[in-house]
Short mmCIF file of C-alpha atoms in Angstrom, two decimals:
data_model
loop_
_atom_site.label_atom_id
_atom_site.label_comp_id
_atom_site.label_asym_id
_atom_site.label_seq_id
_atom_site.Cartn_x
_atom_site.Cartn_y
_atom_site.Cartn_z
CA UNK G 537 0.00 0.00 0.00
CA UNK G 538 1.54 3.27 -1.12
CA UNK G 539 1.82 6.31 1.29
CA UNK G 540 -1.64 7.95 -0.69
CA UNK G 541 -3.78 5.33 -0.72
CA UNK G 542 -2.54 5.17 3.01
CA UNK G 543 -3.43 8.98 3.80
CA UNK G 544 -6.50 8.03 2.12
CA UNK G 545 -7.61 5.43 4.63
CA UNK G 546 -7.06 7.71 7.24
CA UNK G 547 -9.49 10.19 5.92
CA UNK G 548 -11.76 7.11 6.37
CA UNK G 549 -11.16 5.99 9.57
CA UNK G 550 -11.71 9.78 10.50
CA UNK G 551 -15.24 10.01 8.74
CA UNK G 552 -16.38 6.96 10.54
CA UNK G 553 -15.03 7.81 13.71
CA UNK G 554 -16.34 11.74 13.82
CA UNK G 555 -19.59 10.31 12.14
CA UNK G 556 -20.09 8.15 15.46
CA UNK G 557 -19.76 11.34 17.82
CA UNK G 558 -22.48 13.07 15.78
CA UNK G 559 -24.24 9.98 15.98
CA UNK G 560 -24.13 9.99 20.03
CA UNK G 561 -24.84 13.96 20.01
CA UNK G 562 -27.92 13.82 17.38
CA UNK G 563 -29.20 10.73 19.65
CA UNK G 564 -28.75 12.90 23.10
CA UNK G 565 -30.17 15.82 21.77
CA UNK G 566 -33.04 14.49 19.55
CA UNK G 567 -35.78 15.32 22.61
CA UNK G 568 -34.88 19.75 22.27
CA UNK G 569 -34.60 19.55 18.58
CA UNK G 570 -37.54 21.75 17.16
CA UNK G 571 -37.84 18.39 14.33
CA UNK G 572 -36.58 15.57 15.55
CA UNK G 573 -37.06 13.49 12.66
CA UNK G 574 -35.12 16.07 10.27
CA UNK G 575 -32.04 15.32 13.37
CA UNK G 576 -32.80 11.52 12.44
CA UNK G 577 -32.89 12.13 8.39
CA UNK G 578 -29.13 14.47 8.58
CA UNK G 579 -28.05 11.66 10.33
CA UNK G 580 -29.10 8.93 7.64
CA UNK G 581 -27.65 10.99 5.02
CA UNK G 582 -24.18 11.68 6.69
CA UNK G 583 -24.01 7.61 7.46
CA UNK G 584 -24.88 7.00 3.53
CA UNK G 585 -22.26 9.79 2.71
CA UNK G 586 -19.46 8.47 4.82
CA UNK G 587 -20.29 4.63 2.98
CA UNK G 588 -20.31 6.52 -0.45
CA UNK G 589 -17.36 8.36 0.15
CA UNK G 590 -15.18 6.14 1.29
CA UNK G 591 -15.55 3.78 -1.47
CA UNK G 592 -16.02 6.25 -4.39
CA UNK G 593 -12.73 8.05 -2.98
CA UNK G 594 -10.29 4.43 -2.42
CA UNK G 595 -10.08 4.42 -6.38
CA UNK G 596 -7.80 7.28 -7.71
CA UNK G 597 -9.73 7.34 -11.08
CA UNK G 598 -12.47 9.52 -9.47
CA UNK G 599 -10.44 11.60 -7.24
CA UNK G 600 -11.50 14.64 -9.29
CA UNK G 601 -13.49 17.78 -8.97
CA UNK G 602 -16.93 16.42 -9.30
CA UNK G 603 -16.51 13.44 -6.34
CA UNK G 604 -14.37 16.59 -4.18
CA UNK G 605 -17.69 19.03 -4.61
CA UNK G 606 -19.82 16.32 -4.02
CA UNK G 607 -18.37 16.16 -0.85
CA UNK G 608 -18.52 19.76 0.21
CA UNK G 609 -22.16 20.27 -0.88
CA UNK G 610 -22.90 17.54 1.36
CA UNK G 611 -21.43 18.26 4.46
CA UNK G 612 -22.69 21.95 3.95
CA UNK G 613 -26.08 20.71 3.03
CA UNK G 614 -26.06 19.07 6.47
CA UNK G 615 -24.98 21.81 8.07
CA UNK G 616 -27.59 24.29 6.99
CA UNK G 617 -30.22 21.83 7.71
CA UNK G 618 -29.44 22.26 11.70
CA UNK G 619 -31.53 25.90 10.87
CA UNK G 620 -34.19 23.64 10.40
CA UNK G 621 -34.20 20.95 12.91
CA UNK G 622 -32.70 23.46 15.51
CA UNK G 623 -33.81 25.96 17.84
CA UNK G 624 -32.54 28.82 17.88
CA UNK G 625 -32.19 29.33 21.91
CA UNK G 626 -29.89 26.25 21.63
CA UNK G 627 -27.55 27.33 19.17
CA UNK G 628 -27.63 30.45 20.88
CA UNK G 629 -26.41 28.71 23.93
CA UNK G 630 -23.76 26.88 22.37
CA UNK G 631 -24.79 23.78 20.95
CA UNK G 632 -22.96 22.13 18.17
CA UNK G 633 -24.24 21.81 14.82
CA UNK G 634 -25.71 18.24 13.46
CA UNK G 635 -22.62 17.39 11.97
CA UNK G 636 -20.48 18.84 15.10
CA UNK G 637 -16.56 17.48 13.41
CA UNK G 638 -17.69 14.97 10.95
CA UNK G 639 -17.34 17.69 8.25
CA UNK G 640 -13.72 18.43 9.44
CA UNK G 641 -13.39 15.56 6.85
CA UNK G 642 -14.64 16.95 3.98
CA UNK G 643 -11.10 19.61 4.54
CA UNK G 644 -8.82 16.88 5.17
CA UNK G 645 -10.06 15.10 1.30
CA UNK G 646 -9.71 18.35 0.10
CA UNK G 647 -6.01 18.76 1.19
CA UNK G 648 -4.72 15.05 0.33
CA UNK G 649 -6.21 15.69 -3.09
CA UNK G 650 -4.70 19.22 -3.52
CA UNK G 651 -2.70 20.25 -0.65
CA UNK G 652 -3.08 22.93 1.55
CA UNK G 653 -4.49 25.44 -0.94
CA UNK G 654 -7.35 23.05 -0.99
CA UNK G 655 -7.71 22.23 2.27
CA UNK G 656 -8.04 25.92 2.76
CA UNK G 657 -10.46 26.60 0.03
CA UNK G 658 -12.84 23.95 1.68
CA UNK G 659 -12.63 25.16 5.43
CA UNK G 660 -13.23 28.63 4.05
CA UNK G 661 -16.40 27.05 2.12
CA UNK G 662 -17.37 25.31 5.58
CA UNK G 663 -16.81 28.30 7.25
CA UNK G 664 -19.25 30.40 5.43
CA UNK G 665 -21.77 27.75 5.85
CA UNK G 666 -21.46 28.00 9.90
CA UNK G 667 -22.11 31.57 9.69
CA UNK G 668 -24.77 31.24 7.48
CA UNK G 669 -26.59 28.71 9.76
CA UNK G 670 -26.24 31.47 12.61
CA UNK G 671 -27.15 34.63 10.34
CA UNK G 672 -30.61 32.50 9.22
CA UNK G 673 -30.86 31.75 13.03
CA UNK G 674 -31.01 34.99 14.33
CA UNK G 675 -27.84 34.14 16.43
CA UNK G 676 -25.32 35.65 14.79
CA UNK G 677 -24.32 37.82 17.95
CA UNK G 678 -22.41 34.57 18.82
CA UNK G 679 -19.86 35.11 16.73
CA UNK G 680 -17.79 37.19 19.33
CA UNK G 681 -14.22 36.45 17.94
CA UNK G 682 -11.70 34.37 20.03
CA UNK G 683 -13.45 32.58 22.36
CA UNK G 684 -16.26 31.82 20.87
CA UNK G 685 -16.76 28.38 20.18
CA UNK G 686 -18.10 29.02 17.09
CA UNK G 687 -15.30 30.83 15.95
CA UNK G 688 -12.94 28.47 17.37
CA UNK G 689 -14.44 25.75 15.08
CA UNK G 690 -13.94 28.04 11.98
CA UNK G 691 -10.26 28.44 13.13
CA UNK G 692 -9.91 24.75 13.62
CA UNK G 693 -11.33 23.71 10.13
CA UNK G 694 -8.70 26.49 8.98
CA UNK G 695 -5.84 25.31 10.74
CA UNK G 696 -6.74 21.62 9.43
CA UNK G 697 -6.78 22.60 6.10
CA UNK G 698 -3.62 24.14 6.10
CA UNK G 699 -1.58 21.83 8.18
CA UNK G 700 -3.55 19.05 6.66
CA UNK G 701 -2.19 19.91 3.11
CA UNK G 702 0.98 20.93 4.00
CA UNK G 703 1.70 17.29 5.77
CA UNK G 704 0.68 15.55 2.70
CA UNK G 705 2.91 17.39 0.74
CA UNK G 706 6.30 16.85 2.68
CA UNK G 707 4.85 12.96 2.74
CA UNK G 708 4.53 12.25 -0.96
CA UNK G 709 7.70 14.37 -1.12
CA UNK G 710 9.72 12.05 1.02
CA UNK G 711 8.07 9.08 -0.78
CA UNK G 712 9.01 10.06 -4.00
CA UNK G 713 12.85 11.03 -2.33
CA UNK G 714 12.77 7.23 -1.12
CA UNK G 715 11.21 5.61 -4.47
CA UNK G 716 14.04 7.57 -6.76
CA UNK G 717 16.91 6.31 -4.07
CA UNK G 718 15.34 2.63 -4.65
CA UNK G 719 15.61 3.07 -8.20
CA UNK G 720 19.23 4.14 -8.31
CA UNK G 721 20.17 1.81 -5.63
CA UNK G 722 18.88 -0.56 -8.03
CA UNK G 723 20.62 0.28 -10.99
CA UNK G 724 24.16 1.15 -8.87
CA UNK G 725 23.63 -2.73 -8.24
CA UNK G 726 23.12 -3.60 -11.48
CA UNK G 727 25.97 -1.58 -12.85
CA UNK G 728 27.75 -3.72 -10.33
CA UNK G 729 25.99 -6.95 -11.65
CA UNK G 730 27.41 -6.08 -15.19
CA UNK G 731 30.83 -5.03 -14.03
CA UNK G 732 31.57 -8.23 -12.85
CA UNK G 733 30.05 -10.07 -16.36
CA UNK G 734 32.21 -8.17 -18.36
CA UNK G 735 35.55 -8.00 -16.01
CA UNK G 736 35.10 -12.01 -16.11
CA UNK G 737 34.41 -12.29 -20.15
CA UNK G 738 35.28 -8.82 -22.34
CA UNK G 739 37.63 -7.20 -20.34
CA UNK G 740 39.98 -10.68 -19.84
CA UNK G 741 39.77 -11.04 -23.94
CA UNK G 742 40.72 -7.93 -24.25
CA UNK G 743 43.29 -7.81 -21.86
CA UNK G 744 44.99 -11.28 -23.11
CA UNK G 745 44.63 -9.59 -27.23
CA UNK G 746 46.34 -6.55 -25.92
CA UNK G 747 49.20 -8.83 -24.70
CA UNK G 748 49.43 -11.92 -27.35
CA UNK G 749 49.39 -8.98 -29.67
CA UNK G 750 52.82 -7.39 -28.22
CA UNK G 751 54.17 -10.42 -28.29
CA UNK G 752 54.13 -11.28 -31.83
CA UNK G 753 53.99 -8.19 -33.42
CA UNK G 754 53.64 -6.68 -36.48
CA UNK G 755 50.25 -6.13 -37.59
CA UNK G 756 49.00 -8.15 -34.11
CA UNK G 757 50.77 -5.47 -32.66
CA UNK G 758 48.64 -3.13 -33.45
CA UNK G 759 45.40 -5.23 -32.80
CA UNK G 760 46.93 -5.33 -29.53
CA UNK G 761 47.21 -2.01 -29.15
CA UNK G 762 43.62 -0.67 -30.13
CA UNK G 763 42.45 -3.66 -27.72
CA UNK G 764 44.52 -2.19 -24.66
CA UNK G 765 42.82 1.22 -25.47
CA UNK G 766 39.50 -0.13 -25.57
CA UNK G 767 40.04 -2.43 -22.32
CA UNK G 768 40.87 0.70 -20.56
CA UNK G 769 38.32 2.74 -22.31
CA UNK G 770 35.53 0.33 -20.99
CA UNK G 771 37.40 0.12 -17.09
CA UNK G 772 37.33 4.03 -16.98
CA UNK G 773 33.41 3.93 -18.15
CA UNK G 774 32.43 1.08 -15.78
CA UNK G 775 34.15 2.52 -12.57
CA UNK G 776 32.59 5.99 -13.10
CA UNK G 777 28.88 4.78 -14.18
CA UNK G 778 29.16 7.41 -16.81
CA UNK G 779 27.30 4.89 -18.83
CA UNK G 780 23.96 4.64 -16.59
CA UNK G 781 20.66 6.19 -17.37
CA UNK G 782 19.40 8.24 -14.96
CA UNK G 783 15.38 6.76 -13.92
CA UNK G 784 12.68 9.17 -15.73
CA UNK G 785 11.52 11.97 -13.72
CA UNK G 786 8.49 11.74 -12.76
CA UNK G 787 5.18 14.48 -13.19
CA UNK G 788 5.58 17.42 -10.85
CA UNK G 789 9.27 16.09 -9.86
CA UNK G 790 11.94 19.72 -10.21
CA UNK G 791 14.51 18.80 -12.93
CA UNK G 792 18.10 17.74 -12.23
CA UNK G 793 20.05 21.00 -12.87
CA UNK G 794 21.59 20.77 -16.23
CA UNK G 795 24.93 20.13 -15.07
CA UNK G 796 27.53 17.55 -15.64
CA UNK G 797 30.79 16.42 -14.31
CA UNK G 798 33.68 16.40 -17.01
CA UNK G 799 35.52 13.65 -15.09
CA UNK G 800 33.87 10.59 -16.63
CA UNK G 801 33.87 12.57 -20.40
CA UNK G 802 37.73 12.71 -19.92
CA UNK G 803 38.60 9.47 -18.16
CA UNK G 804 36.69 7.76 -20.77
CA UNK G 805 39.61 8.29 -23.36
CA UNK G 806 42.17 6.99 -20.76
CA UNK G 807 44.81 4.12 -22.41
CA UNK G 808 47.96 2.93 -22.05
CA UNK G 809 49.35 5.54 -24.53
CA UNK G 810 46.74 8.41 -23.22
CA UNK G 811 47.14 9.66 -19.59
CA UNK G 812 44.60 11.39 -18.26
CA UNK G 813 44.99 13.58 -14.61
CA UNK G 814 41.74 15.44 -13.28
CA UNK G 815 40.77 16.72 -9.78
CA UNK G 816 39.46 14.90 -7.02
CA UNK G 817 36.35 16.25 -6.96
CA UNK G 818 33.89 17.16 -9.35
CA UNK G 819 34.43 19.33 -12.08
CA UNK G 820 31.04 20.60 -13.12
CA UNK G 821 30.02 22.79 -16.20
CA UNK G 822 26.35 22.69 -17.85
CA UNK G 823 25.86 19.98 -19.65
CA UNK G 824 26.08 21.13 -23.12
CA UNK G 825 29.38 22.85 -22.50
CA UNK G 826 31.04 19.63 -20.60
CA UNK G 827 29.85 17.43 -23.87
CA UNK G 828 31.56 19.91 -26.22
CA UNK G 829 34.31 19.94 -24.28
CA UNK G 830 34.58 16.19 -24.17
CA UNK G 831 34.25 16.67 -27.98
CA UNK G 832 37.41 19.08 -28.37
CA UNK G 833 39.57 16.90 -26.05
CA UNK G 834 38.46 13.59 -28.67
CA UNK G 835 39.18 15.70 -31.58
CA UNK G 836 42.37 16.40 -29.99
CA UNK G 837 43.44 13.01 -29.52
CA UNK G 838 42.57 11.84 -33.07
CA UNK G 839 44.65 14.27 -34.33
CA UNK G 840 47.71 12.38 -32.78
CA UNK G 841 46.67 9.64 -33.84
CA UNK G 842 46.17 10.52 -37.04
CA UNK G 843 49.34 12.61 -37.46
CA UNK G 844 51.71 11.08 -35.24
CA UNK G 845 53.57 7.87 -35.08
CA UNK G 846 52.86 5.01 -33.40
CA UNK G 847 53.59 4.86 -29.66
CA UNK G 848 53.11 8.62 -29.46
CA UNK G 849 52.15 9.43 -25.68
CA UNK G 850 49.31 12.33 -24.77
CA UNK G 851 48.76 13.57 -21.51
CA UNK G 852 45.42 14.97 -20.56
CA UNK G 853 45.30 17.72 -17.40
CA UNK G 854 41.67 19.07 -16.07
CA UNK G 855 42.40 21.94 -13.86
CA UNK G 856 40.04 23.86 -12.17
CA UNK G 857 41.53 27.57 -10.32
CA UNK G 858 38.17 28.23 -8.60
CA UNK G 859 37.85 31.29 -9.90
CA UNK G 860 35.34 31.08 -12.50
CA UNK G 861 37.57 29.11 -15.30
CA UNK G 862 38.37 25.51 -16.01
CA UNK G 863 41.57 24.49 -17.91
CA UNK G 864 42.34 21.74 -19.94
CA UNK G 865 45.50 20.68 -21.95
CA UNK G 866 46.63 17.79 -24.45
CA UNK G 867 49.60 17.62 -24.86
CA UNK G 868 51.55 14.83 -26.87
CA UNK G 869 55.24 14.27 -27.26
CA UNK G 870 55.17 13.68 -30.84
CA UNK G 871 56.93 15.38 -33.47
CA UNK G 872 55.06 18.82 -32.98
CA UNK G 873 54.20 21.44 -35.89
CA UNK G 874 56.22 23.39 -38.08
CA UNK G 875 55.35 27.03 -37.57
CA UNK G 876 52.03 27.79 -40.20
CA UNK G 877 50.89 24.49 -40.59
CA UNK G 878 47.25 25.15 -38.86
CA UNK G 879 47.51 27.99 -41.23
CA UNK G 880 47.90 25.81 -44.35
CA UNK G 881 45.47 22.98 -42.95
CA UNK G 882 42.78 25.73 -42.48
CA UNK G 883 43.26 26.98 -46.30
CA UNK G 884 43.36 23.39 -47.86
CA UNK G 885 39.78 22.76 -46.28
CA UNK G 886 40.91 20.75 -43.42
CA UNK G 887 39.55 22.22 -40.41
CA UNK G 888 40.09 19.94 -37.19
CA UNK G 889 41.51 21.93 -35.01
CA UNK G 890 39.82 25.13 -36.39
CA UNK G 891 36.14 23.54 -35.90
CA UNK G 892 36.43 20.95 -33.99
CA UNK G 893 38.40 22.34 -31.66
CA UNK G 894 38.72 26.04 -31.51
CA UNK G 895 35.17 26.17 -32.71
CA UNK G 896 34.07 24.20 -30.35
CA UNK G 897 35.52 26.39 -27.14
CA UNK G 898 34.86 29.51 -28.79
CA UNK G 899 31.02 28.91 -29.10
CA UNK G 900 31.45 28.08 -25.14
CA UNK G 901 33.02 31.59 -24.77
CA UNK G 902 36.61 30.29 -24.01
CA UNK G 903 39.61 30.42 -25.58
CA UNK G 904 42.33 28.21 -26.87
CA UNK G 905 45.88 28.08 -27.54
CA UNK G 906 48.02 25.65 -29.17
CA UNK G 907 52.02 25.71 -28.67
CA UNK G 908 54.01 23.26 -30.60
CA UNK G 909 57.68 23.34 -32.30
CA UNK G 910 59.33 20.44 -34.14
CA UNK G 911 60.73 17.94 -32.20
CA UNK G 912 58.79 19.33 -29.29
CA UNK G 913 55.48 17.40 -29.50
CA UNK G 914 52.49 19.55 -29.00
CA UNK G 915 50.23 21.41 -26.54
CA UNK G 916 46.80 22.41 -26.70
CA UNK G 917 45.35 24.44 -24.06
CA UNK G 918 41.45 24.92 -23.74
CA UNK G 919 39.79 27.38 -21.16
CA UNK G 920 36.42 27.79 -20.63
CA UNK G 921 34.09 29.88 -18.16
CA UNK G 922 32.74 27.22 -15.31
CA UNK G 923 29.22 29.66 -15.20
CA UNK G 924 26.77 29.35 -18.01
CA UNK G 925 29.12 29.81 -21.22
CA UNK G 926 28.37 32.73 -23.86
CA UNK G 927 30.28 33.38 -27.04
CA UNK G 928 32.67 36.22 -26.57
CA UNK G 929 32.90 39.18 -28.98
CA UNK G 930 35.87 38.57 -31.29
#
């Protein structure tokens, strides 16, 4: 049973158990009533109600506005009808309406429906309708303010509402905290549950290709190679989780902010030939700027590849000065870049590190730098804002 429905049976038990004390007051005070069989007929209608009620409200389907006016106009209807079977010396002297605190129900269904605006709305409702029974009366000189008991029961119905909607609220908040923690303790376990599969099938084939293939060489060398890259590829993505999907968020659930650590982007290219150093703790920029920047760093990186010779090392260095700006370098120790070479690459059409990379940053409103000489390997050096990025003039 969830924590509704559960709320939901309380307002039941409630309706029963304030419908018995108007039961015991009608049947005490039946002799004084002006009608006594009108005391006898509210009665029969408030027992129907509380049977209706409680059954047409268990099913979720017709917790709407129809069943929740229903439920007002009833409990008002019963109220106004004490002008009737009444006198008015008695109310004048104090005594409770027919339905005394069975309609203190009709606020608390108004509240686990819609909170405490609700709840409000319906002991404001109520509240009018006890006045109303003492204007038609004649003993509206009852209403004295605080200490009246009249009053006191408007204040109460009030109070209910409010606090009343307001408890629901935190409850199905909490439940819905405790559901989404089930769900990603959950997957954490299965991301566990897969981690072992593949450390006892993939990662083993890849790790034994990656060493066969150094051993004979040649083109198995290189098989070997790509394998070792790929066998750390997948360690890096299994240890982080960077692979998980979040659980859908559910209706009327705030968004996650749009952030992202840049951690798991980076260590994801980690391999024997590629090192990669970041901070210990997170390094977050909004989303679309940490993918981008995951996208430069890649683009980087095939660029040595693709340029370089075999065995070329790159180092990959995330630093964050805490000062609004987060920096991050590749630099290889390959055969570096005679001086105009981006130049010519840019004019022949080929535009990696003019798109993909400066591009890229520059669209985040950062900046990047490249220093390289030949013989000297290369460095590229990427900053970008850690706020919300905006492209800078120039």
């Amino acid at each position: 049973m969830g924590l509704e429905a559960a709320l939901w049976r309380a307002v039941a038990v409630y309706r029963f158990a304030a419908l018995a004390y108007a039961a015991v007051l009608i049947v005490r005070n039946s002799g004084d009533y002006a009608h006594p069989a009108g005391g006898w007929a509210v009665l029969a209608v408030m027992v129907a109600w509380t049977f209706a009620a409680t059954y047409l409200f268990a099913d979720p389907r017709r917790r709407g506005w129809p069943l929740l006016a229903a439920d007002l106009l009833v409990a008002a209807g019963c109220m106004m009808a004490t002008v009737w079977v009444e006198t008015a010396a008695n109310l004048a002297g104090g005594r409770a309406l027919l339905t005394a605190s069975w309609v203190a129900s009709v606020v608390l269904s108004w509240a686990v429906a819609g909170g405490k605006r609700y709840g409000l709305s319906a002991a404001l409702a109520l509240g009018m309708a006890n006045i109303l029974v003492h204007v038609a009366a004649g003993t509206l000189h009852r209403l004295q303010g605080p200490g009246s008991s009249t009053f006191n029961g408007i204040v109460l119905l009030g109070l209910a509402g409010l606090a009343g909607g307001h408890v629901v609220k935190l409850a199905l908040q909490a439940e819905a905290r405790l559901a989404r923690a089930v769900e990603l303790e959950a997957a954490t376990r299965e991301r566990e549950r897969l981690a072992r599969r593949i450390h006892d099938s993939t990662l083993q084939v890849l790790a034994m290709v990656h060493r066969r293939g150094g051993e004979i060489g040649g083109e198995a060398a290189e098989l070997g190679r790509l394998a070792g890259e790929q066998e750390a590829a997948l360690r890096a993505l299994i240890g982080t989780g960077a692979g998980s999907v979040p659980p859908p968020r559910r209706p009327g659930e705030a968004a996650e902010p749009p952030e992202a650590d840049l951690r798991p982007l980076l260590d994801a290219h980690a391999s024997p030939l590629v090192t990669v150093s970041t901070p210990a703790t997170p390094v977050r920029l909004p989303r679309h700027a940490a993918e981008e920047v995951g996208a430069a760093v890649a683009a980087a990186l095939g660029n040595v590849r693709a340029h370089c010779p075999a065995g070329t090392r790159t180092w990959v260095l995330v630093e964050d000065d805490g000062a609004g700006e987060i920096t991050v370098s590749v630099r290889d120790d390959g055969p570096g870049m005679p001086e105009g070479r981006l130049a010519e690459a840019a004019a022949a059409g080929r535009l990696g590190v003019a798109q993909s990379i400066r591009g890229r940053i520059r669209d985040l409103g950062g900046t990047v730098s490249v220093v390289t000489a030949p013989g000297q390997g290369t460095e590229i050096e990427m900053t970008v804002p850690a706020g919300r990025p905006g492209p800078r003039d120039g």
